[in-house]
Amino acid sequence: MSEENDKEVLFEVTEDHLDTGLRGVPVGTCRTSFVDPKKGVHYCGYPVGDLADMDPEDVIFLLFEKRLPNRQESQDFRHELAQRAARLPTGALRVLESLTPSSGHPMDWLSIGIQALGVAETTGDIRADGLNLISRMPELMATIFRLRGGRGLPEVASEPERGMVENFVHLLGMDGVDAERMTRTLRVFLVLHMDHGGGNLSTFTGKAVASGWASLYASISSAMNALSGPLHGRANQSCLEFVQRIGTSDEAEVESFVRKELAARRPIYGFGHAVLRAEDPRAAAQFKLGEEICPDDENFQTVKTLRIVAPRVLSENPKISNPNANVDIASGTLLNAVGFHKPDYYTTFFGWARVAGISAQILDERNARGGRGTPIYRPKYYAADPTIRRLE
Ligand code: AMX
């Protein structure tokens, strides 16, 4: 405790913290989730691994209400989401249809789609806007997948009462896939990716934009742009590409590949983390799911070997704070195994999941200070020239 004001000193900011992307500098509190460096992310106190097999709708309820629903509440909430899932407004569809199918990254489409929905549907009530957007995501996602693939708008009517993931798979209308396996994989993927504390770039960006009282849609669209970067959400796309380049599950060959990549100063995708200091429980949950849905898949065999080999090799470098598997190690492999063969779409699933967590966090910040909301974000920047700094 400092003697002056009886407040606990959480962190001493020194000059070394400047220009480090706010690394580790505390800036707020988060009610939806926290990340324990050893045990990973917890949603409202629940370790994420314990939630992995739950209905995504129940986990969304948890993030908004800070408790799990009982059976009746669960049914009511699913019904509420289904009611909110009116057909996408024509204006938003026209915006997406006007884009050239093969152009841009799918994350650009997602961000544009959310912004276009906001043009048509913003009410200004953050809770209602958040739940409306969450409920429209299955159709928005399926529309983006289909239009980009040159397959036109969904050919079947939206059936939101099926459940969010079930409706997405239904609207996607992909031939030759096992819809049950696809649904199972996406349900777990969504739950595992919904939230990760307040300071990750996309969440922080969404909340920063929202703090100026921008609309929920504008804030989430901004968050999706933040997520689209290769150092952030787009790493899950790189991971599968990396695994496919390895092309073997032989331990000695995988080790030799890892050593060559490190010698060439390239990252070992799927390993390391800015905050976690042990294997990410979200990685463990996906390995468990892989054993269930695709135990013989070649890429899955490779990531299983990588999980053994890479931490051993990365540990040789004392600079690497966490040599263990992160969330991205197996997600691309699983998505590919159930029929999503284009890695550039993987980050949109991450984005879909995060819409829930970021919306819930924006709502919490808007309700803070007795309803006045968290003040507009305004961190301090010093002049780069230290002589001017001294004059301040
Ligand atoms: N492969 C190669 N080098 C690695 C590494 C890895 N998996 N993990 C860490 N390092 C290197 C860093 O690049 C850094 O090198 P530098 O000093 O030359 O800049 C050094 O080890 C120390 O890094 P760190 O403090 O342990 O981690 P960080 O916070 O700087 O970086 C991360 C974290 C995730 C960017 C890094 O571990 C990495 O690049 N991993 C591979 C890419 C990946 O899987 N990304 C997905 C992360 C999960 C997510 O957020 N989606």
GROMACS .gro file of C-alpha atoms and ligand atoms in nm:
model
  443
    1MET     CA    1   0.000   0.000   0.000
    2SER     CA    2   0.129   0.350  -0.073
    3GLU     CA    3   0.114   0.575   0.234
    4GLU     CA    4  -0.018   0.867   0.035
    5ASN     CA    5  -0.360   0.743  -0.071
    6ASP     CA    6  -0.394   0.396   0.077
    7LYS     CA    7  -0.429   0.245  -0.272
    8GLU     CA    8  -0.237  -0.066  -0.361
    9VAL     CA    9   0.048  -0.001  -0.605
   10LEU     CA   10  -0.011  -0.259  -0.878
   11PHE     CA   11   0.265  -0.171  -1.115
   12GLU     CA   12   0.550   0.078  -1.143
   13VAL     CA   13   0.571   0.230  -1.489
   14THR     CA   14   0.924   0.317  -1.590
   15GLU     CA   15   1.074   0.456  -1.910
   16ASP     CA   16   1.140   0.097  -2.018
   17HIS     CA   17   0.767   0.043  -2.057
   18LEU     CA   18   0.733   0.314  -2.322
   19ASP     CA   19   0.691   0.194  -2.681
   20THR     CA   20   0.631  -0.167  -2.572
   21GLY     CA   21   0.268  -0.189  -2.682
   22LEU     CA   22   0.144  -0.151  -2.321
   23ARG     CA   23   0.291  -0.496  -2.248
   24GLY     CA   24   0.177  -0.600  -1.901
   25VAL     CA   25   0.072  -0.248  -1.800
   26PRO     CA   26  -0.253  -0.279  -1.602
   27VAL     CA   27  -0.530  -0.063  -1.742
   28GLY     CA   28  -0.859  -0.203  -1.618
   29THR     CA   29  -1.069  -0.486  -1.480
   30CYS     CA   30  -1.249  -0.757  -1.672
   31ARG     CA   31  -1.565  -0.934  -1.552
   32THR     CA   32  -1.599  -1.195  -1.826
   33SER     CA   33  -1.267  -1.378  -1.806
   34PHE     CA   34  -0.914  -1.378  -1.670
   35VAL     CA   35  -0.602  -1.556  -1.789
   36ASP     CA   36  -0.395  -1.748  -1.536
   37PRO     CA   37  -0.041  -1.786  -1.679
   38LYS     CA   38  -0.031  -2.154  -1.576
   39LYS     CA   39  -0.398  -2.261  -1.591
   40GLY     CA   40  -0.510  -2.057  -1.891
   41VAL     CA   41  -0.829  -1.867  -1.947
   42HIS     CA   42  -1.130  -1.889  -1.712
   43TYR     CA   43  -1.471  -1.760  -1.816
   44CYS     CA   44  -1.645  -1.605  -1.512
   45GLY     CA   45  -1.441  -1.835  -1.288
   46TYR     CA   46  -1.481  -2.156  -1.491
   47PRO     CA   47  -1.164  -2.309  -1.646
   48VAL     CA   48  -1.227  -2.304  -2.022
   49GLY     CA   49  -1.153  -2.678  -2.050
   50ASP     CA   50  -1.457  -2.748  -1.829
   51LEU     CA   51  -1.681  -2.554  -2.069
   52ALA     CA   52  -1.549  -2.697  -2.396
   53ASP     CA   53  -1.833  -2.945  -2.450
   54MET     CA   54  -2.116  -2.713  -2.352
   55ASP     CA   55  -2.366  -2.546  -2.584
   56PRO     CA   56  -2.207  -2.227  -2.720
   57GLU     CA   57  -2.535  -2.049  -2.641
   58ASP     CA   58  -2.499  -2.139  -2.271
   59VAL     CA   59  -2.145  -2.003  -2.267
   60ILE     CA   60  -2.265  -1.678  -2.428
   61PHE     CA   61  -2.527  -1.656  -2.150
   62LEU     CA   62  -2.243  -1.705  -1.899
   63LEU     CA   63  -2.036  -1.421  -2.049
   64PHE     CA   64  -2.331  -1.183  -2.043
   65GLU     CA   65  -2.489  -1.284  -1.711
   66LYS     CA   66  -2.174  -1.402  -1.525
   67ARG     CA   67  -2.341  -1.734  -1.434
   68LEU     CA   68  -2.444  -2.046  -1.620
   69PRO     CA   69  -2.813  -2.073  -1.708
   70ASN     CA   70  -3.045  -2.333  -1.557
   71ARG     CA   71  -3.235  -2.557  -1.799
   72GLN     CA   72  -3.527  -2.315  -1.844
   73GLU     CA   73  -3.300  -2.011  -1.883
   74SER     CA   74  -3.094  -2.202  -2.138
   75GLN     CA   75  -3.403  -2.278  -2.347
   76ASP     CA   76  -3.531  -1.923  -2.313
   77PHE     CA   77  -3.197  -1.777  -2.416
   78ARG     CA   78  -3.171  -2.001  -2.723
   79HIS     CA   79  -3.523  -1.896  -2.813
   80GLU     CA   80  -3.435  -1.528  -2.763
   81LEU     CA   81  -3.133  -1.561  -2.993
   82ALA     CA   82  -3.345  -1.741  -3.253
   83GLN     CA   83  -3.607  -1.465  -3.236
   84ARG     CA   84  -3.341  -1.201  -3.287
   85ALA     CA   85  -3.199  -1.384  -3.589
   86ALA     CA   86  -3.418  -1.214  -3.846
   87ARG     CA   87  -3.297  -1.248  -4.206
   88LEU     CA   88  -2.995  -1.035  -4.292
   89PRO     CA   89  -3.110  -0.692  -4.411
   90THR     CA   90  -3.107  -0.648  -4.788
   91GLY     CA   91  -2.870  -0.351  -4.767
   92ALA     CA   92  -2.603  -0.557  -4.590
   93LEU     CA   93  -2.647  -0.842  -4.839
   94ARG     CA   94  -2.608  -0.598  -5.131
   95VAL     CA   95  -2.284  -0.463  -4.983
   96LEU     CA   96  -2.141  -0.816  -4.961
   97GLU     CA   97  -2.270  -0.910  -5.307
   98SER     CA   98  -2.099  -0.603  -5.453
   99LEU     CA   99  -1.755  -0.732  -5.347
  100THR     CA  100  -1.554  -0.938  -5.596
  101PRO     CA  101  -1.569  -1.298  -5.468
  102SER     CA  102  -1.198  -1.373  -5.482
  103SER     CA  103  -1.085  -1.033  -5.355
  104GLY     CA  104  -0.954  -0.944  -5.010
  105HIS     CA  105  -0.916  -1.164  -4.704
  106PRO     CA  106  -1.228  -1.324  -4.549
  107MET     CA  107  -1.161  -1.116  -4.236
  108ASP     CA  108  -1.206  -0.801  -4.446
  109TRP     CA  109  -1.544  -0.936  -4.554
  110LEU     CA  110  -1.640  -1.012  -4.196
  111SER     CA  111  -1.552  -0.662  -4.082
  112ILE     CA  112  -1.740  -0.505  -4.376
  113GLY     CA  113  -2.039  -0.735  -4.317
  114ILE     CA  114  -2.064  -0.637  -3.950
  115GLN     CA  115  -2.030  -0.267  -4.032
  116ALA     CA  116  -2.299  -0.302  -4.300
  117LEU     CA  117  -2.530  -0.475  -4.051
  118GLY     CA  118  -2.473  -0.182  -3.817
  119VAL     CA  119  -2.580   0.064  -4.086
  120ALA     CA  120  -2.911  -0.119  -4.111
  121GLU     CA  121  -2.977  -0.225  -3.755
  122THR     CA  122  -2.803  -0.025  -3.481
  123THR     CA  123  -3.045   0.049  -3.196
  124GLY     CA  124  -2.794   0.208  -2.958
  125ASP     CA  125  -2.889  -0.042  -2.683
  126ILE     CA  126  -2.557  -0.224  -2.639
  127ARG     CA  127  -2.711  -0.543  -2.499
  128ALA     CA  128  -2.971  -0.566  -2.775
  129ASP     CA  129  -2.718  -0.480  -3.046
  130GLY     CA  130  -2.470  -0.737  -2.909
  131LEU     CA  131  -2.729  -1.016  -2.896
  132ASN     CA  132  -2.869  -0.920  -3.238
  133LEU     CA  133  -2.522  -0.936  -3.390
  134ILE     CA  134  -2.445  -1.268  -3.217
  135SER     CA  135  -2.770  -1.411  -3.350
  136ARG     CA  136  -2.697  -1.296  -3.707
  137MET     CA  137  -2.342  -1.431  -3.715
  138PRO     CA  138  -2.431  -1.782  -3.846
  139GLU     CA  139  -2.607  -1.638  -4.150
  140LEU     CA  140  -2.346  -1.367  -4.202
  141MET     CA  141  -2.067  -1.626  -4.188
  142ALA     CA  142  -2.244  -1.866  -4.424
  143THR     CA  143  -2.320  -1.581  -4.664
  144ILE     CA  144  -1.954  -1.475  -4.672
  145PHE     CA  145  -1.834  -1.833  -4.726
  146ARG     CA  146  -2.084  -1.889  -5.008
  147LEU     CA  147  -2.038  -1.555  -5.187
  148ARG     CA  148  -1.659  -1.578  -5.175
  149GLY     CA  149  -1.678  -1.932  -5.305
  150GLY     CA  150  -1.889  -1.812  -5.601
  151ARG     CA  151  -2.191  -2.013  -5.475
  152GLY     CA  152  -2.434  -1.723  -5.431
  153LEU     CA  153  -2.653  -1.659  -5.129
  154PRO     CA  154  -2.761  -1.953  -4.909
  155GLU     CA  155  -3.015  -2.166  -5.098
  156VAL     CA  156  -3.208  -2.277  -4.791
  157ALA     CA  157  -3.399  -2.070  -4.538
  158SER     CA  158  -3.225  -1.983  -4.213
  159GLU     CA  159  -3.341  -2.205  -3.925
  160PRO     CA  160  -3.202  -2.036  -3.613
  161GLU     CA  161  -3.398  -2.264  -3.377
  162ARG     CA  162  -3.152  -2.540  -3.474
  163GLY     CA  163  -2.877  -2.360  -3.276
  164MET     CA  164  -2.608  -2.122  -3.400
  165VAL     CA  165  -2.352  -2.370  -3.531
  166GLU     CA  166  -2.617  -2.612  -3.658
  167ASN     CA  167  -2.780  -2.327  -3.855
  168PHE     CA  168  -2.445  -2.218  -4.001
  169VAL     CA  169  -2.368  -2.569  -4.124
  170HIS     CA  170  -2.723  -2.597  -4.263
  171LEU     CA  171  -2.693  -2.263  -4.449
  172LEU     CA  172  -2.347  -2.345  -4.579
  173GLY     CA  173  -2.491  -2.644  -4.764
  174MET     CA  174  -2.156  -2.811  -4.829
  175ASP     CA  175  -2.168  -3.141  -5.018
  176GLY     CA  176  -1.971  -3.445  -4.915
  177VAL     CA  177  -1.904  -3.344  -4.555
  178ASP     CA  178  -2.004  -3.508  -4.231
  179ALA     CA  179  -2.229  -3.235  -4.089
  180GLU     CA  180  -2.227  -3.389  -3.743
  181ARG     CA  181  -1.846  -3.391  -3.715
  182MET     CA  182  -1.829  -3.040  -3.858
  183THR     CA  183  -2.087  -2.916  -3.608
  184ARG     CA  184  -1.915  -3.085  -3.314
  185THR     CA  185  -1.578  -2.933  -3.406
  186LEU     CA  186  -1.714  -2.582  -3.460
  187ARG     CA  187  -1.911  -2.588  -3.135
  188VAL     CA  188  -1.594  -2.665  -2.936
  189PHE     CA  189  -1.393  -2.415  -3.142
  190LEU     CA  190  -1.643  -2.136  -3.068
  191VAL     CA  191  -1.651  -2.202  -2.695
  192LEU     CA  192  -1.271  -2.215  -2.668
  193HIS     CA  193  -1.222  -1.887  -2.857
  194MET     CA  194  -1.499  -1.667  -2.714
  195ASP     CA  195  -1.296  -1.464  -2.468
  196HIS     CA  196  -0.939  -1.421  -2.343
  197GLY     CA  197  -0.927  -1.142  -2.085
  198GLY     CA  198  -0.940  -0.775  -2.168
  199GLY     CA  199  -0.596  -0.690  -2.300
  200ASN     CA  200  -0.563  -0.894  -2.619
  201LEU     CA  201  -0.545  -0.665  -2.921
  202SER     CA  202  -0.888  -0.727  -3.070
  203THR     CA  203  -1.077  -0.702  -2.741
  204PHE     CA  204  -0.883  -0.397  -2.635
  205THR     CA  205  -0.945  -0.233  -2.974
  206GLY     CA  206  -1.318  -0.308  -2.962
  207LYS     CA  207  -1.346  -0.163  -2.611
  208ALA     CA  208  -1.132   0.142  -2.697
  209VAL     CA  209  -1.355   0.226  -2.995
  210ALA     CA  210  -1.669   0.164  -2.787
  211SER     CA  211  -1.539   0.393  -2.511
  212GLY     CA  212  -1.597   0.689  -2.743
  213TRP     CA  213  -1.960   0.571  -2.764
  214ALA     CA  214  -1.924   0.437  -3.115
  215SER     CA  215  -2.193   0.180  -3.195
  216LEU     CA  216  -2.155  -0.186  -3.096
  217TYR     CA  217  -2.131  -0.278  -3.465
  218ALA     CA  218  -1.860  -0.017  -3.538
  219SER     CA  219  -1.668  -0.132  -3.230
  220ILE     CA  220  -1.686  -0.503  -3.319
  221SER     CA  221  -1.600  -0.433  -3.681
  222SER     CA  222  -1.287  -0.252  -3.556
  223ALA     CA  223  -1.210  -0.547  -3.329
  224MET     CA  224  -1.230  -0.781  -3.629
  225ASN     CA  225  -0.980  -0.563  -3.816
  226ALA     CA  226  -0.745  -0.590  -3.518
  227LEU     CA  227  -0.792  -0.968  -3.509
  228SER     CA  228  -0.706  -0.998  -3.878
  229GLY     CA  229  -0.333  -0.935  -3.829
  230PRO     CA  230  -0.091  -1.226  -3.875
  231LEU     CA  231   0.059  -1.166  -3.530
  232HIS     CA  232  -0.286  -1.200  -3.373
  233GLY     CA  233  -0.585  -1.400  -3.500
  234ARG     CA  234  -0.442  -1.489  -3.837
  235ALA     CA  235  -0.181  -1.712  -3.669
  236ASN     CA  236  -0.430  -2.002  -3.682
  237GLN     CA  237  -0.418  -1.988  -4.062
  238SER     CA  238  -0.036  -1.994  -4.057
  239CYS     CA  239  -0.037  -2.293  -3.822
  240LEU     CA  240  -0.202  -2.537  -4.062
  241GLU     CA  241   0.019  -2.413  -4.348
  242PHE     CA  242   0.320  -2.480  -4.120
  243VAL     CA  243   0.199  -2.830  -4.028
  244GLN     CA  244   0.138  -2.915  -4.394
  245ARG     CA  245   0.492  -2.802  -4.480
  246ILE     CA  246   0.630  -3.053  -4.225
  247GLY     CA  247   0.445  -3.336  -4.397
  248THR     CA  248   0.560  -3.616  -4.164
  249SER     CA  249   0.496  -3.739  -3.813
  250ASP     CA  250   0.832  -3.910  -3.776
  251GLU     CA  251   0.987  -3.774  -3.457
  252ALA     CA  252   1.343  -3.737  -3.592
  253GLU     CA  253   1.224  -3.569  -3.913
  254VAL     CA  254   0.996  -3.331  -3.724
  255GLU     CA  255   1.282  -3.239  -3.492
  256SER     CA  256   1.512  -3.172  -3.786
  257PHE     CA  257   1.240  -2.953  -3.948
  258VAL     CA  258   1.193  -2.752  -3.627
  259ARG     CA  259   1.568  -2.696  -3.593
  260LYS     CA  260   1.596  -2.581  -3.955
  261GLU     CA  261   1.308  -2.335  -3.913
  262LEU     CA  262   1.468  -2.189  -3.601
  263ALA     CA  263   1.806  -2.163  -3.775
  264ALA     CA  264   1.630  -1.973  -4.056
  265ARG     CA  265   1.479  -1.741  -3.788
  266ARG     CA  266   1.124  -1.850  -3.868
  267PRO     CA  267   0.863  -1.902  -3.593
  268ILE     CA  268   0.753  -2.244  -3.477
  269TYR     CA  269   0.382  -2.188  -3.518
  270GLY     CA  270   0.151  -2.314  -3.247
  271PHE     CA  271   0.404  -2.265  -2.969
  272GLY     CA  272   0.472  -1.980  -2.727
  273HIS     CA  273   0.250  -1.713  -2.581
  274ALA     CA  274   0.272  -1.357  -2.457
  275VAL     CA  275   0.103  -1.434  -2.123
  276LEU     CA  276   0.067  -1.811  -2.074
  277ARG     CA  277   0.355  -1.999  -1.915
  278ALA     CA  278   0.235  -2.357  -1.963
  279GLU     CA  279   0.054  -2.550  -2.236
  280ASP     CA  280  -0.271  -2.373  -2.320
  281PRO     CA  281  -0.569  -2.577  -2.192
  282ARG     CA  282  -0.743  -2.481  -2.516
  283ALA     CA  283  -0.470  -2.679  -2.699
  284ALA     CA  284  -0.528  -2.977  -2.468
  285ALA     CA  285  -0.904  -2.962  -2.533
  286GLN     CA  286  -0.843  -2.967  -2.908
  287PHE     CA  287  -0.604  -3.261  -2.888
  288LYS     CA  288  -0.878  -3.448  -2.700
  289LEU     CA  289  -1.131  -3.355  -2.968
  290GLY     CA  290  -0.888  -3.464  -3.241
  291GLU     CA  291  -0.861  -3.811  -3.085
  292GLU     CA  292  -1.240  -3.827  -3.114
  293ILE     CA  293  -1.298  -3.688  -3.463
  294CYS     CA  294  -0.983  -3.747  -3.668
  295PRO     CA  295  -0.732  -3.975  -3.487
  296ASP     CA  296  -0.584  -4.104  -3.813
  297ASP     CA  297  -0.561  -3.772  -3.995
  298GLU     CA  298  -0.204  -3.713  -4.122
  299ASN     CA  299  -0.187  -3.352  -4.005
  300PHE     CA  300  -0.318  -3.458  -3.665
  301GLN     CA  301  -0.039  -3.715  -3.642
  302THR     CA  302   0.210  -3.439  -3.723
  303VAL     CA  303   0.079  -3.200  -3.456
  304LYS     CA  304   0.087  -3.481  -3.200
  305THR     CA  305   0.456  -3.532  -3.272
  306LEU     CA  306   0.517  -3.156  -3.273
  307ARG     CA  307   0.357  -3.135  -2.929
  308ILE     CA  308   0.633  -3.365  -2.800
  309VAL     CA  309   0.927  -3.240  -3.003
  310ALA     CA  310   0.889  -2.860  -3.024
  311PRO     CA  311   0.877  -2.781  -2.649
  312ARG     CA  312   1.195  -2.986  -2.604
  313VAL     CA  313   1.379  -2.796  -2.878
  314LEU     CA  314   1.237  -2.451  -2.793
  315SER     CA  315   1.336  -2.500  -2.425
  316GLU     CA  316   1.700  -2.495  -2.535
  317ASN     CA  317   1.659  -2.120  -2.591
  318PRO     CA  318   1.629  -1.949  -2.250
  319LYS     CA  319   1.486  -1.637  -2.415
  320ILE     CA  320   1.164  -1.821  -2.503
  321SER     CA  321   0.929  -1.770  -2.208
  322ASN     CA  322   0.686  -2.047  -2.300
  323PRO     CA  323   0.796  -2.335  -2.524
  324ASN     CA  324   0.459  -2.512  -2.497
  325ALA     CA  325   0.165  -2.551  -2.736
  326ASN     CA  326  -0.076  -2.261  -2.775
  327VAL     CA  327  -0.441  -2.249  -2.887
  328ASP     CA  328  -0.350  -2.245  -3.255
  329ILE     CA  329  -0.151  -2.570  -3.262
  330ALA     CA  330  -0.437  -2.799  -3.362
  331SER     CA  331  -0.738  -2.582  -3.452
  332GLY     CA  332  -0.652  -2.558  -3.824
  333THR     CA  333  -0.582  -2.929  -3.840
  334LEU     CA  334  -0.925  -3.008  -3.694
  335LEU     CA  335  -1.109  -2.760  -3.917
  336ASN     CA  336  -0.932  -2.905  -4.221
  337ALA     CA  337  -1.018  -3.259  -4.113
  338VAL     CA  338  -1.390  -3.183  -4.098
  339GLY     CA  339  -1.402  -3.021  -4.441
  340PHE     CA  340  -1.274  -2.662  -4.418
  341HIS     CA  341  -0.977  -2.689  -4.650
  342LYS     CA  342  -0.902  -2.318  -4.695
  343PRO     CA  343  -0.691  -2.188  -4.403
  344ASP     CA  344  -0.761  -1.823  -4.486
  345TYR     CA  345  -1.115  -1.872  -4.348
  346TYR     CA  346  -1.002  -1.997  -4.006
  347THR     CA  347  -0.965  -1.653  -3.850
  348THR     CA  348  -1.328  -1.577  -3.931
  349PHE     CA  349  -1.431  -1.859  -3.695
  350PHE     CA  350  -1.209  -1.700  -3.431
  351GLY     CA  351  -1.381  -1.368  -3.505
  352TRP     CA  352  -1.727  -1.523  -3.485
  353ALA     CA  353  -1.644  -1.660  -3.140
  354ARG     CA  354  -1.495  -1.333  -3.016
  355VAL     CA  355  -1.806  -1.133  -3.112
  356ALA     CA  356  -1.963  -1.283  -2.797
  357GLY     CA  357  -1.680  -1.209  -2.554
  358ILE     CA  358  -1.603  -0.862  -2.686
  359SER     CA  359  -1.971  -0.762  -2.693
  360ALA     CA  360  -2.011  -0.878  -2.331
  361GLN     CA  361  -1.701  -0.680  -2.229
  362ILE     CA  362  -1.822  -0.368  -2.410
  363LEU     CA  363  -2.156  -0.401  -2.229
  364ASP     CA  364  -1.975  -0.432  -1.894
  365GLU     CA  365  -1.767  -0.120  -1.966
  366ARG     CA  366  -2.076   0.075  -2.078
  367ASN     CA  367  -2.251  -0.020  -1.750
  368ALA     CA  368  -1.949   0.073  -1.535
  369ARG     CA  369  -1.943   0.369  -1.294
  370GLY     CA  370  -2.312   0.341  -1.216
  371GLY     CA  371  -2.410   0.349  -1.581
  372ARG     CA  372  -2.183   0.638  -1.684
  373GLY     CA  373  -1.950   0.393  -1.855
  374THR     CA  374  -1.572   0.363  -1.857
  375PRO     CA  375  -1.428   0.700  -1.963
  376ILE     CA  376  -1.305   0.738  -2.318
  377TYR     CA  377  -0.969   0.558  -2.354
  378ARG     CA  378  -0.679   0.802  -2.348
  379PRO     CA  379  -0.336   0.659  -2.258
  380LYS     CA  380  -0.050   0.907  -2.238
  381TYR     CA  381   0.224   0.941  -2.498
  382TYR     CA  382   0.542   1.136  -2.427
  383ALA     CA  383   0.723   1.338  -2.689
  384ALA     CA  384   0.987   1.121  -2.855
  385ASP     CA  385   1.245   1.394  -2.796
  386PRO     CA  386   1.352   1.362  -2.428
  387THR     CA  387   1.445   1.732  -2.408
  388ILE     CA  388   1.087   1.833  -2.485
  389ARG     CA  389   0.969   1.570  -2.235
  390ARG     CA  390   1.162   1.745  -1.959
  391LEU     CA  391   0.991   2.073  -2.041
  392GLU     CA  392   0.643   1.925  -1.996
  393AMX     N1  393   0.915  -1.990  -3.239
  393AMX     C1  394   1.026  -1.918  -3.259
  393AMX     N2  395   1.066  -1.817  -3.175
  393AMX     C2  396   0.991  -1.795  -3.069
  393AMX     C3  397   0.874  -1.869  -3.041
  393AMX     C4  398   0.836  -1.969  -3.131
  393AMX     N3  399   0.727  -2.041  -3.116
  393AMX     N4  400   0.818  -1.822  -2.926
  393AMX     C5  401   0.897  -1.721  -2.884
  393AMX     N5  402   1.000  -1.703  -2.971
  393AMX     C6  403   1.103  -1.601  -2.967
  393AMX     C7  404   1.038  -1.463  -2.985
  393AMX     O1  405   1.022  -1.432  -3.122
  393AMX     C8  406   1.136  -1.371  -2.916
  393AMX     O2  407   1.248  -1.351  -3.003
  393AMX     P1  408   1.321  -1.207  -3.009
  393AMX     O3  409   1.373  -1.184  -2.872
  393AMX     O4  410   1.426  -1.230  -3.111
  393AMX     O5  411   1.217  -1.108  -3.050
  393AMX     C9  412   1.185  -1.458  -2.798
  393AMX     O6  413   1.159  -1.594  -2.837
  393AMX    C10  414   1.114  -1.431  -2.668
  393AMX     O7  415   0.974  -1.438  -2.692
  393AMX     P2  416   0.870  -1.457  -2.575
  393AMX     O8  417   0.886  -1.345  -2.477
  393AMX     O9  418   0.876  -1.596  -2.525
  393AMX    O10  419   0.730  -1.445  -2.651
  393AMX     P3  420   0.660  -1.315  -2.714
  393AMX    O11  421   0.561  -1.268  -2.618
  393AMX    O12  422   0.760  -1.217  -2.768
  393AMX    O13  423   0.588  -1.380  -2.842
  393AMX    C11  424   0.446  -1.520  -2.967
  393AMX    C12  425   0.474  -1.460  -2.829
  393AMX    C13  426   0.313  -1.596  -2.957
  393AMX    C14  427   0.431  -1.407  -3.072
  393AMX    C15  428   0.560  -1.615  -3.004
  393AMX    O14  429   0.567  -1.719  -2.909
  393AMX    C16  430   0.546  -1.673  -3.143
  393AMX    O15  431   0.585  -1.607  -3.241
  393AMX     N6  432   0.491  -1.799  -3.157
  393AMX    C17  433   0.471  -1.861  -3.286
  393AMX    C18  434   0.351  -1.802  -3.358
  393AMX    C19  435   0.222  -1.847  -3.294
  393AMX    O16  436   0.197  -1.963  -3.269
  393AMX     N7  437   0.135  -1.747  -3.269
  393AMX    C20  438   0.004  -1.773  -3.207
  393AMX    C21  439   0.001  -1.729  -3.063
  393AMX    C22  440  -0.134  -1.755  -3.000
  393AMX    C23  441  -0.227  -1.640  -3.025
  393AMX    O17  442  -0.216  -1.535  -2.961
  393AMX     N8  443  -0.319  -1.654  -3.118
   0.00000   0.00000   0.00000
